[in-house]
N, CA and C atoms as an extended XYZ file, in Angstrom:
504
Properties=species:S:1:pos:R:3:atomname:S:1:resname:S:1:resid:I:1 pbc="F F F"
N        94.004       44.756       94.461 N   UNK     1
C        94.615       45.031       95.747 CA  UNK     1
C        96.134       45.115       95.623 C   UNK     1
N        96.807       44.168       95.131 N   UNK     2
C        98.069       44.272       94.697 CA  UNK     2
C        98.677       45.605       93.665 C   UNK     2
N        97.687       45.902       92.570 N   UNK     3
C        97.932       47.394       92.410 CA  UNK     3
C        98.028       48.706       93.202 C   UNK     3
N        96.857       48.408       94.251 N   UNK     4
C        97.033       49.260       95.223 CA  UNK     4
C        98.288       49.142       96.109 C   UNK     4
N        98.639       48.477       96.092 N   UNK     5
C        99.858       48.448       97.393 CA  UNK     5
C       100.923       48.483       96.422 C   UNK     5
N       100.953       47.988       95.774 N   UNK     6
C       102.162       48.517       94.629 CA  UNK     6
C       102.649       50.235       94.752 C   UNK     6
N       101.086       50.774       94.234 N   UNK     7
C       101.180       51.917       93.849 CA  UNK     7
C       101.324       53.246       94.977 C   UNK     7
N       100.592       52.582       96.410 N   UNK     8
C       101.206       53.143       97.602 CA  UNK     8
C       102.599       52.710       98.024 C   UNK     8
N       102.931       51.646       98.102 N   UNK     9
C       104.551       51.840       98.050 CA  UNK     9
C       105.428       52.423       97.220 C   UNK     9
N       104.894       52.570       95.812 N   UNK    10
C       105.815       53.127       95.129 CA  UNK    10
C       106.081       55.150       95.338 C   UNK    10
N       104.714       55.274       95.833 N   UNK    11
C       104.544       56.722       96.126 CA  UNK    11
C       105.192       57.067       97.603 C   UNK    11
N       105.174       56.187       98.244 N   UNK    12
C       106.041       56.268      100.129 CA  UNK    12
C       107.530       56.376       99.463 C   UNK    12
N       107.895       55.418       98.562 N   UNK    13
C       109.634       55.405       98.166 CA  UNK    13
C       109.864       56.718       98.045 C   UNK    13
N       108.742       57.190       96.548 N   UNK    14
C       109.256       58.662       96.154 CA  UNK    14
C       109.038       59.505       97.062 C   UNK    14
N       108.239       59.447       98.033 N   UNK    15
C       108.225       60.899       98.935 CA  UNK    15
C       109.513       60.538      100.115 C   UNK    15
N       109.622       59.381      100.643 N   UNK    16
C       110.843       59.001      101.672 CA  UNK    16
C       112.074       59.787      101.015 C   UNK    16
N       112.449       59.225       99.323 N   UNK    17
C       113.822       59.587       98.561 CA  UNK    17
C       113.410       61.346       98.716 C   UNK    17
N       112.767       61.960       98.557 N   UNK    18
C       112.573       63.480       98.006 CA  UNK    18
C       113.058       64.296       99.028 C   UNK    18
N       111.992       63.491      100.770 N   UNK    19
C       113.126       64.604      101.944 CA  UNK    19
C       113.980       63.887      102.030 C   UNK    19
N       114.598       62.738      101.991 N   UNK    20
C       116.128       62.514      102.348 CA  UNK    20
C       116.796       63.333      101.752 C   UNK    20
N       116.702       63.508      100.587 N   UNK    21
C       117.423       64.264       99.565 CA  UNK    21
C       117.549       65.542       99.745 C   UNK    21
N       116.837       66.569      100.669 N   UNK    22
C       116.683       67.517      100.664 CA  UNK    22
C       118.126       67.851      101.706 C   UNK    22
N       117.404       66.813      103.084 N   UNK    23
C       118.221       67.066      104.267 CA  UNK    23
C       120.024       66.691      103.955 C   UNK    23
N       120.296       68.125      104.535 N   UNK    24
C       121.599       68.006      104.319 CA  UNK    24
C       122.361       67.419      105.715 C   UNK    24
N       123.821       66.450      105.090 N   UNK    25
C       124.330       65.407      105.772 CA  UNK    25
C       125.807       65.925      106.117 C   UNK    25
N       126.288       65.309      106.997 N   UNK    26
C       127.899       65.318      107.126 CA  UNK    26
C       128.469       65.408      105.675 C   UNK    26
N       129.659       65.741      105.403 N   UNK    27
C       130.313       65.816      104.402 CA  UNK    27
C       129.992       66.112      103.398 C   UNK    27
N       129.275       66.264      102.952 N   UNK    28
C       128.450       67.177      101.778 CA  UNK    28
C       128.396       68.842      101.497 C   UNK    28
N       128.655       68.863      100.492 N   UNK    29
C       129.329       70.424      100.231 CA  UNK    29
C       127.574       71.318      100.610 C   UNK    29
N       128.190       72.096      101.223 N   UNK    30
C       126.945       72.933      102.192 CA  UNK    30
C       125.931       73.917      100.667 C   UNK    30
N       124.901       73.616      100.702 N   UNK    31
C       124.265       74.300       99.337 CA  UNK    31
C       124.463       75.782       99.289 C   UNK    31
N       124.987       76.491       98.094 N   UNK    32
C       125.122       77.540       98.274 CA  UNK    32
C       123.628       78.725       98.039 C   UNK    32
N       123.863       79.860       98.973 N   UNK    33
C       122.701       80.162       98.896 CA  UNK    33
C       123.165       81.935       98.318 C   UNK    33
N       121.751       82.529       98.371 N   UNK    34
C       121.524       84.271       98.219 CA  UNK    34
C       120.697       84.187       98.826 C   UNK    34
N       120.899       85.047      100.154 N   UNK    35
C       120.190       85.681      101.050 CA  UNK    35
C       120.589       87.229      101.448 C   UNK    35
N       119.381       88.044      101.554 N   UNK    36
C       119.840       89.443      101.723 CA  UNK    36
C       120.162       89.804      103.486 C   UNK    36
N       120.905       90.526      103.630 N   UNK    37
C       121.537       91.169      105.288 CA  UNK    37
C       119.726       91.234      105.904 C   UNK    37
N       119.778       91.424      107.071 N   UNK    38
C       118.623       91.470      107.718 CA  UNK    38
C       118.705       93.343      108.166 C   UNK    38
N       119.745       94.185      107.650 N   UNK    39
C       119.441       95.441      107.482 CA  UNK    39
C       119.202       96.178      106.149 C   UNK    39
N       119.338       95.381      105.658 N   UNK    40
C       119.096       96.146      104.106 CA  UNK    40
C       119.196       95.117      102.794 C   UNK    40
N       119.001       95.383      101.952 N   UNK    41
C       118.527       94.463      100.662 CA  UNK    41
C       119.780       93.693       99.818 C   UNK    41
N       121.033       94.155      100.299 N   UNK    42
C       122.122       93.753       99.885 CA  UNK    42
C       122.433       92.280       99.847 C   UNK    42
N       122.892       91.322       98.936 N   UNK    43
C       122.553       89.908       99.200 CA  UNK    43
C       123.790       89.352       99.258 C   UNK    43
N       123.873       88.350      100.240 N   UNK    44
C       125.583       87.625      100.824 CA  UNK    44
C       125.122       86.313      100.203 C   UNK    44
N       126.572       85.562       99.597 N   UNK    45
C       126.124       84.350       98.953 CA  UNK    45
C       127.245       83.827      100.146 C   UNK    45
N       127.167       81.902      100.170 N   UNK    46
C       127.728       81.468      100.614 CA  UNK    46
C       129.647       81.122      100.210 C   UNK    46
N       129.277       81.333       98.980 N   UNK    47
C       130.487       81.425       98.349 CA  UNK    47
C       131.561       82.497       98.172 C   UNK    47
N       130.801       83.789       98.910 N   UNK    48
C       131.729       84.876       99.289 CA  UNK    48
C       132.474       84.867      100.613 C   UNK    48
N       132.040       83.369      101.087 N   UNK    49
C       132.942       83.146      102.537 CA  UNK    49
C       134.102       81.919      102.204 C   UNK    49
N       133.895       81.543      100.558 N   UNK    50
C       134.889       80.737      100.821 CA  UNK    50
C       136.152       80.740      101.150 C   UNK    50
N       137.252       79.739      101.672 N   UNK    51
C       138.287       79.779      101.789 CA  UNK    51
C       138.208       80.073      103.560 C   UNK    51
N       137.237       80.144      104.151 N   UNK    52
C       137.139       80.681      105.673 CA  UNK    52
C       136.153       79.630      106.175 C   UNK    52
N       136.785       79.258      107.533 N   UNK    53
C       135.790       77.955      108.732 CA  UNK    53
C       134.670       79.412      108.844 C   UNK    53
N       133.620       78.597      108.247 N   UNK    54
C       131.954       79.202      108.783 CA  UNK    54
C       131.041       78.425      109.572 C   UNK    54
N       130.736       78.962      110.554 N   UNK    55
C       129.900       78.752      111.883 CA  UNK    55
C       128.409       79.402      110.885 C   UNK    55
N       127.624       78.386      110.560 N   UNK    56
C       126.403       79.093      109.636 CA  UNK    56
C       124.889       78.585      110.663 C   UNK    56
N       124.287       79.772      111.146 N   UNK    57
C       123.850       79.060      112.279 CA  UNK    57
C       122.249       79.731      111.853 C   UNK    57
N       121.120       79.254      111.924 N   UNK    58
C       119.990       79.312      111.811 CA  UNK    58
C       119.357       79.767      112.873 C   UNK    58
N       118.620       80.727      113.032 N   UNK    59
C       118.141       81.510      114.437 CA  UNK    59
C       116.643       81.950      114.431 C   UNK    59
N       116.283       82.143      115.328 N   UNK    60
C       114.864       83.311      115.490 CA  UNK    60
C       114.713       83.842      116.532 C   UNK    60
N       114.058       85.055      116.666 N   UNK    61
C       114.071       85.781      117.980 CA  UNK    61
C       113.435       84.423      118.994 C   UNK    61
N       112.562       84.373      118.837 N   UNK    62
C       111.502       83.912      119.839 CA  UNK    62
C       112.196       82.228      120.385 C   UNK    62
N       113.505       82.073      119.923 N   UNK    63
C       114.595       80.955      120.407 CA  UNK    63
C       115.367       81.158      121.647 C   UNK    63
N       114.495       80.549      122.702 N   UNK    64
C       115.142       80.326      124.365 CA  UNK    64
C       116.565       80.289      123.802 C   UNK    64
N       117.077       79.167      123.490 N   UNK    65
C       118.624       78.629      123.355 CA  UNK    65
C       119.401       80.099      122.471 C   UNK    65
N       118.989       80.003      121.637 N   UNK    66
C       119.543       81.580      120.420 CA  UNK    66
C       119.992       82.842      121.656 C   UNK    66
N       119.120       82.721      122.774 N   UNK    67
C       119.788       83.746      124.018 CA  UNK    67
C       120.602       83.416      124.645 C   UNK    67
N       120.866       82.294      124.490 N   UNK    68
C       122.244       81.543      125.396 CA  UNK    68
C       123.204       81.763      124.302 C   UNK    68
N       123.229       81.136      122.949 N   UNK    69
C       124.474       81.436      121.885 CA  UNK    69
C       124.475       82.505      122.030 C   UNK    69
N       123.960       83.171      121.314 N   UNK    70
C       124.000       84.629      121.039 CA  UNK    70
C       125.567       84.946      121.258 C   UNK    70
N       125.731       85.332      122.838 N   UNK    71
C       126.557       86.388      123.376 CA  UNK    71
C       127.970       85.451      123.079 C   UNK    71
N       127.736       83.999      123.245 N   UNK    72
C       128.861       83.158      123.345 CA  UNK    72
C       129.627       83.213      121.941 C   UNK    72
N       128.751       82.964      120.793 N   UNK    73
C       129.076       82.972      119.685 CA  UNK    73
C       129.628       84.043      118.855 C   UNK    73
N       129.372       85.150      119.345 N   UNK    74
C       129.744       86.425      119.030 CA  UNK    74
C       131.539       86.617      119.592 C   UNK    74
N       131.169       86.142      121.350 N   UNK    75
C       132.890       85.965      121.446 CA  UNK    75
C       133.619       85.258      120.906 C   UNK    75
N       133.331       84.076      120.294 N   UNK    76
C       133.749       82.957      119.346 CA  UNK    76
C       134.013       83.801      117.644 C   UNK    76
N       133.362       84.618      117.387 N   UNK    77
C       133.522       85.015      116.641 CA  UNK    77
C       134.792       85.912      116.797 C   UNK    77
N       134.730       86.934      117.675 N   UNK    78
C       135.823       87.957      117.851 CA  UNK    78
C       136.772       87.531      118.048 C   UNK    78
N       137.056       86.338      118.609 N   UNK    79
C       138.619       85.559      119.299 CA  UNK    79
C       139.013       84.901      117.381 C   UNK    79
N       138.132       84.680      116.735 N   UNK    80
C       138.768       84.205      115.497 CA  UNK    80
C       138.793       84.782      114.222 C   UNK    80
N       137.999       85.949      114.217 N   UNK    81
C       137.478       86.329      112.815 CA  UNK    81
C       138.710       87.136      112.042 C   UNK    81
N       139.958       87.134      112.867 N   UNK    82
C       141.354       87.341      111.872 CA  UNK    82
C       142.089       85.930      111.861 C   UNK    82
N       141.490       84.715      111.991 N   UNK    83
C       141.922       83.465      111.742 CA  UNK    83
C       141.566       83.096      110.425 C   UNK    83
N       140.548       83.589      110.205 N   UNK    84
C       139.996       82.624      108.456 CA  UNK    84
C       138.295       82.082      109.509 C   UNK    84
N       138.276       82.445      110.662 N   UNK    85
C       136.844       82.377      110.461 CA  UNK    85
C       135.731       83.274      110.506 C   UNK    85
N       134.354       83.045      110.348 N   UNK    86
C       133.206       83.721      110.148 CA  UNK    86
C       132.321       83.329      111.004 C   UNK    86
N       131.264       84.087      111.254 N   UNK    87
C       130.247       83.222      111.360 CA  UNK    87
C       128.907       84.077      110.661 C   UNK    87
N       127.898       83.544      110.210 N   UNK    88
C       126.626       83.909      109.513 CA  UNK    88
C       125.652       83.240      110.196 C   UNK    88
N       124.864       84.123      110.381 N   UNK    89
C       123.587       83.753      111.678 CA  UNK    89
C       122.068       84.253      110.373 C   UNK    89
N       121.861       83.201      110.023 N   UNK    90
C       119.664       83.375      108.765 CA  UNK    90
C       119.236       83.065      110.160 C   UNK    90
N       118.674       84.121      110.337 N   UNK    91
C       117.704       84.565      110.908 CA  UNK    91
C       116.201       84.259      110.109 C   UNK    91
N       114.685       83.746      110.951 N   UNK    92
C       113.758       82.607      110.581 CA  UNK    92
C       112.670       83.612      110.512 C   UNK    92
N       112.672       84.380      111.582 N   UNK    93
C       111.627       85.384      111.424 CA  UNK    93
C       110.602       86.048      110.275 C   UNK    93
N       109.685       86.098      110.449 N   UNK    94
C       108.929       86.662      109.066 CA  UNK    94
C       108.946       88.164      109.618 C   UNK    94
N       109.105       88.719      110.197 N   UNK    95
C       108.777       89.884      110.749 CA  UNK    95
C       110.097       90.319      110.836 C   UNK    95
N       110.967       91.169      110.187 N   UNK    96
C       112.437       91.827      110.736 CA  UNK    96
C       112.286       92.832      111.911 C   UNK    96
N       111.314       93.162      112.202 N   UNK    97
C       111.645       93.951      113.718 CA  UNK    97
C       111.320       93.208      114.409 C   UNK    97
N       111.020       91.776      114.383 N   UNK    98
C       111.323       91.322      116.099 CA  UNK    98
C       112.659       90.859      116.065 C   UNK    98
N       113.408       90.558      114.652 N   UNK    99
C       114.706       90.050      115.023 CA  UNK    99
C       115.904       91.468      114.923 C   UNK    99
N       115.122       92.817      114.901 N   UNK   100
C       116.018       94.122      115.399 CA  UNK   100
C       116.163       94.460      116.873 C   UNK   100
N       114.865       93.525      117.354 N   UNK   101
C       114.254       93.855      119.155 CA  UNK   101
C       115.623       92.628      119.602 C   UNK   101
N       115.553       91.729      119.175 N   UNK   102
C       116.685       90.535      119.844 CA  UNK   102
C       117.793       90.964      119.637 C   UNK   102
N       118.227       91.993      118.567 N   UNK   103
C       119.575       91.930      118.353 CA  UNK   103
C       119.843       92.769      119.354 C   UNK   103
N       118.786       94.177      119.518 N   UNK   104
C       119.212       94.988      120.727 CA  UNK   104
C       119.409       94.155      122.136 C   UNK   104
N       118.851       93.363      122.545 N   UNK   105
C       119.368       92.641      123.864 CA  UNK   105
C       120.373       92.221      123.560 C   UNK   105
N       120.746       91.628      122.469 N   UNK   106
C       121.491       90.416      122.521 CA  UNK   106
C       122.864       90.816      121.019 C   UNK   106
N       123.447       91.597      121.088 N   UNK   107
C       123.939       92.231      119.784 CA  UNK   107
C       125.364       91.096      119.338 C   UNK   107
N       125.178       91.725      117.802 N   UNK   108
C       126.138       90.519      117.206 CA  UNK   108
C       126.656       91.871      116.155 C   UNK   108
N       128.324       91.575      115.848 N   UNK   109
C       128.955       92.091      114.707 CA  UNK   109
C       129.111       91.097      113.631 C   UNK   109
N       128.646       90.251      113.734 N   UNK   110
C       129.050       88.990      112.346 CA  UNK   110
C       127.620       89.303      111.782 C   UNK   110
N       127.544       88.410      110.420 N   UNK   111
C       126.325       88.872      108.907 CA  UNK   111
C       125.448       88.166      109.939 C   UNK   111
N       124.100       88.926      109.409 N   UNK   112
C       123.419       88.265      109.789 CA  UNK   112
C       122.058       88.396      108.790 C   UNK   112
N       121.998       87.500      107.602 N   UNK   113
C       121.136       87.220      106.695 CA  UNK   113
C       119.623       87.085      107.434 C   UNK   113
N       118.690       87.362      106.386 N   UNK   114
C       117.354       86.636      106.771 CA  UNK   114
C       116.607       85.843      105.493 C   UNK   114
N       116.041       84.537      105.938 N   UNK   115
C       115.380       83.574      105.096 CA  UNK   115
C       113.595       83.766      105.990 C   UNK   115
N       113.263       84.816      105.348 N   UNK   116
C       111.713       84.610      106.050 CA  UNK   116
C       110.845       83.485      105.771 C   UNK   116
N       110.915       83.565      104.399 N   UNK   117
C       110.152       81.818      103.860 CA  UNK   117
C       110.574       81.015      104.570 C   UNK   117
N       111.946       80.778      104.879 N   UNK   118
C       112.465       79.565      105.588 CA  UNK   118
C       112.693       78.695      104.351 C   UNK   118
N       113.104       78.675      102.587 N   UNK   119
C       113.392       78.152      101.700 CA  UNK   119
C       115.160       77.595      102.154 C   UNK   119
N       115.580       78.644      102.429 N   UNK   120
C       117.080       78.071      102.626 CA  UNK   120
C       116.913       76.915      104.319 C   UNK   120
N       116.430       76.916      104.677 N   UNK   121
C       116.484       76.267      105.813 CA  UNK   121
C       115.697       75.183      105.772 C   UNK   121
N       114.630       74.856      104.737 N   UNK   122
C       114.098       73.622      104.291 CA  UNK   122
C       115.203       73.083      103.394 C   UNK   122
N       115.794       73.425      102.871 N   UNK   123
C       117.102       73.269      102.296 CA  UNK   123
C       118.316       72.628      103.005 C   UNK   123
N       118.717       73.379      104.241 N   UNK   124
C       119.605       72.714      104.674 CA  UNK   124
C       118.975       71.563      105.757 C   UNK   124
N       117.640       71.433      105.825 N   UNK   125
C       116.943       70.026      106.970 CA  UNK   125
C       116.917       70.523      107.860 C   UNK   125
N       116.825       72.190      108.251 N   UNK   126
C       116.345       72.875      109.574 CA  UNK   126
C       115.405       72.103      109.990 C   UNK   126
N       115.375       71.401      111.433 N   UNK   127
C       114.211       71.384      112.184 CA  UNK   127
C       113.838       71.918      113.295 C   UNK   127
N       115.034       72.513      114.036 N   UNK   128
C       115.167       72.907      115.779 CA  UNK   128
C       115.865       73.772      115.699 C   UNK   128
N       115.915       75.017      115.951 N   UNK   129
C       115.988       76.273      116.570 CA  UNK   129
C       117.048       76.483      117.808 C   UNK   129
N       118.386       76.897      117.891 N   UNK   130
C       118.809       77.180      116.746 CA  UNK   130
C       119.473       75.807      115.747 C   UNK   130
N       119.735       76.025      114.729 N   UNK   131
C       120.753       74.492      113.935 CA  UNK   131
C       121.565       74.964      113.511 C   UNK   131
N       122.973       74.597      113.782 N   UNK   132
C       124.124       75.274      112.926 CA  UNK   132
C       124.959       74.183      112.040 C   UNK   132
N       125.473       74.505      111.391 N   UNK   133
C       126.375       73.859      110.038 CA  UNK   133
C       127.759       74.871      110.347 C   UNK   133
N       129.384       73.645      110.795 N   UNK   134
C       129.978       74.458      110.622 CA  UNK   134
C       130.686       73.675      109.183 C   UNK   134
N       131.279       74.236      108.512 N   UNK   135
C       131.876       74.453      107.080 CA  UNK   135
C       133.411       74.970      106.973 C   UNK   135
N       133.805       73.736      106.434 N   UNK   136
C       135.384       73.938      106.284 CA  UNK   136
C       135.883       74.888      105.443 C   UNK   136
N       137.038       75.139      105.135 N   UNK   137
C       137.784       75.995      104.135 CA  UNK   137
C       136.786       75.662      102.569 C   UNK   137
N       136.831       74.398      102.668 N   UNK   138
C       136.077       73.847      101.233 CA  UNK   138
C       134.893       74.163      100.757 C   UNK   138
N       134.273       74.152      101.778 N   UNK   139
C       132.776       74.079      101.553 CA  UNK   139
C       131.825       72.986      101.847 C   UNK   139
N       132.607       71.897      102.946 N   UNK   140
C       132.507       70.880      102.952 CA  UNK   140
C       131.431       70.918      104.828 C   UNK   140
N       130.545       70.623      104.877 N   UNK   141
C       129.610       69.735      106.075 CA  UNK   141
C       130.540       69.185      107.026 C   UNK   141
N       131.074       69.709      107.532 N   UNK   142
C       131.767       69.155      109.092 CA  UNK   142
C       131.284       68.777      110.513 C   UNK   142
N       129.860       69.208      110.723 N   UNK   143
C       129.387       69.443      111.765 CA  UNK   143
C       128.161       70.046      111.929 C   UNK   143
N       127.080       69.346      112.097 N   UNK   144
C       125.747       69.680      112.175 CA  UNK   144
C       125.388       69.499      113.636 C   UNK   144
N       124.901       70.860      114.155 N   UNK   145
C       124.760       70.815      115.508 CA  UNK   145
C       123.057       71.232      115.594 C   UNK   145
N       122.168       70.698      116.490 N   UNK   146
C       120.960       71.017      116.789 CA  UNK   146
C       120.473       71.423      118.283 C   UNK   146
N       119.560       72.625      118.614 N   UNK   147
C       120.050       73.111      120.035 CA  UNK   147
C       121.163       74.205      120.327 C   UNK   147
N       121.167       74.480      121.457 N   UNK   148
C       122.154       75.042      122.486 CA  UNK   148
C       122.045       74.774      123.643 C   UNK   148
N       123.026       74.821      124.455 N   UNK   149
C       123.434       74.984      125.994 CA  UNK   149
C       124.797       75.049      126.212 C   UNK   149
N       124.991       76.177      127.264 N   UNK   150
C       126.070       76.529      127.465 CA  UNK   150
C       126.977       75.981      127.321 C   UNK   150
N       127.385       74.708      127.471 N   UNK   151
C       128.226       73.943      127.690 CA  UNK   151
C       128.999       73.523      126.172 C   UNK   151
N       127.919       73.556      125.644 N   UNK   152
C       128.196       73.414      124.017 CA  UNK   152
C       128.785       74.233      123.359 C   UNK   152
N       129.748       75.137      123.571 N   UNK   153
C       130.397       76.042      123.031 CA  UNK   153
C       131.868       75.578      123.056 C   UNK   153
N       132.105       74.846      124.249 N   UNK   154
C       133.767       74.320      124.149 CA  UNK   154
C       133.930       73.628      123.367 C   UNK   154
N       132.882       72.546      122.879 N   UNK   155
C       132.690       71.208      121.677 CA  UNK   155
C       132.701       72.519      120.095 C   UNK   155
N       131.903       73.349      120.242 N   UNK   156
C       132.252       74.380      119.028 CA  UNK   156
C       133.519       74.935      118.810 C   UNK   156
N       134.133       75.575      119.957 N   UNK   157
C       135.489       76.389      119.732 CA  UNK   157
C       136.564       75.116      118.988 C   UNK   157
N       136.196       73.650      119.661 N   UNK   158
C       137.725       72.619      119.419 CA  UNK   158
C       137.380       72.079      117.998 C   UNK   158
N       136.332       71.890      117.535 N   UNK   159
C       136.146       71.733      115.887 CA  UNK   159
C       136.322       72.888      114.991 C   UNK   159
N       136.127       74.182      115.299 N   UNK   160
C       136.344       75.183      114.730 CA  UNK   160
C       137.998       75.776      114.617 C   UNK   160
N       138.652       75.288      115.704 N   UNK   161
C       140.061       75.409      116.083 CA  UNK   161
C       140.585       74.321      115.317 C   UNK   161
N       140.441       73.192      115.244 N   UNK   162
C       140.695       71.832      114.418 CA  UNK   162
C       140.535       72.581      113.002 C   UNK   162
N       139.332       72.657      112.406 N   UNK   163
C       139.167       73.456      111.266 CA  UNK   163
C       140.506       74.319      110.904 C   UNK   163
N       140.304       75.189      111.601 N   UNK   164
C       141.124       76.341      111.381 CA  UNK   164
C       142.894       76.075      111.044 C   UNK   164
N       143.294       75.346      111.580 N   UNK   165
C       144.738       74.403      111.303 CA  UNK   165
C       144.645       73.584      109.937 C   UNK   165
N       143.230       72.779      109.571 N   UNK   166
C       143.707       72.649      108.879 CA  UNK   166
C       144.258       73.446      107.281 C   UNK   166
N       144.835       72.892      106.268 N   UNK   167
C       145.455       73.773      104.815 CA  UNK   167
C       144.150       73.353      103.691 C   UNK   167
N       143.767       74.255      102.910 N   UNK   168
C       143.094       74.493      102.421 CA  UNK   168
C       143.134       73.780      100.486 C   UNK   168
């Protein structure tokens, strides 16, 4: 009996340590990825944004909240994207024409990658729709946000503005 419980605790440790480990935390350099554009096969790494505050935000069509960012984040984007910032929206979808049907309602000029497996997003501890990671000049975990609502965009613009001041 004592083997047994040994040997189930020792197997709970290793599976507890394996997703902690996965899920990504404050301050921790954001994992770099290759993911291709969600129009064509061309692949954006995370490290071709360095040196720029990235708003890296995880999406899917069929995301109530993703219709509320959407339009907000896009102006967030345009008011800064000659500041040093970005933003990159992985898109979750397995299907790329339902996330061509959302973009037509809801249109965006910033990258917008797709992770259909959802590998990069088990990666960064995606659980809720949308999740964003914003990312300093460094490469550094500043801000893990889960959800949307409107309101939540002024709390985005003043960390991203904070960001943006600081030197690299």
């Amino acid at each position: 009996m004592n083997r047994l419980y040994a040997n189930t605790l020792g197997i709970a440790l290793t599976l507890s340590f394996s997703v902690s480990a996965q899920a990504l935390e404050l301050e921790q350099a954001a994992p770099e990825f290759s993911l291709p554009q969600l129009s064509s096969e061309a692949m954006n790494t995370l490290s071709q944004y360095r040196g720029k505050v990235i708003y890296l935000d995880f999406w899917a069509s069929w995301c109530a909240p993703c219709r509320t960012s959407f339009p907000l984040l896009e102006k967030l984007y345009q008011e800064n994207k000659d500041k040093g910032f970005t933003l990159v929206a992985i898109n979750m979808d397995e299907e790329v024409e339902a996330a061509n049907r959302f973009l037509k309602t809801y249109p965006a000029t910033f990258d917008i990658l797709r992770d259909t497996k959802g590998q990069w997003a088990d990666i960064y501890g995606v659980e809720t729709m949308p999740t964003s990671f914003i990312i300093d000049k460094k490469g550094v975990v500043r801000q893990i946000h889960s959800g949307f609502a409107k309101d939540d965009i002024a709390d985005i613009e003043e960390i991203v503005n904070k960001l943006l001041a600081e030197s690299l």
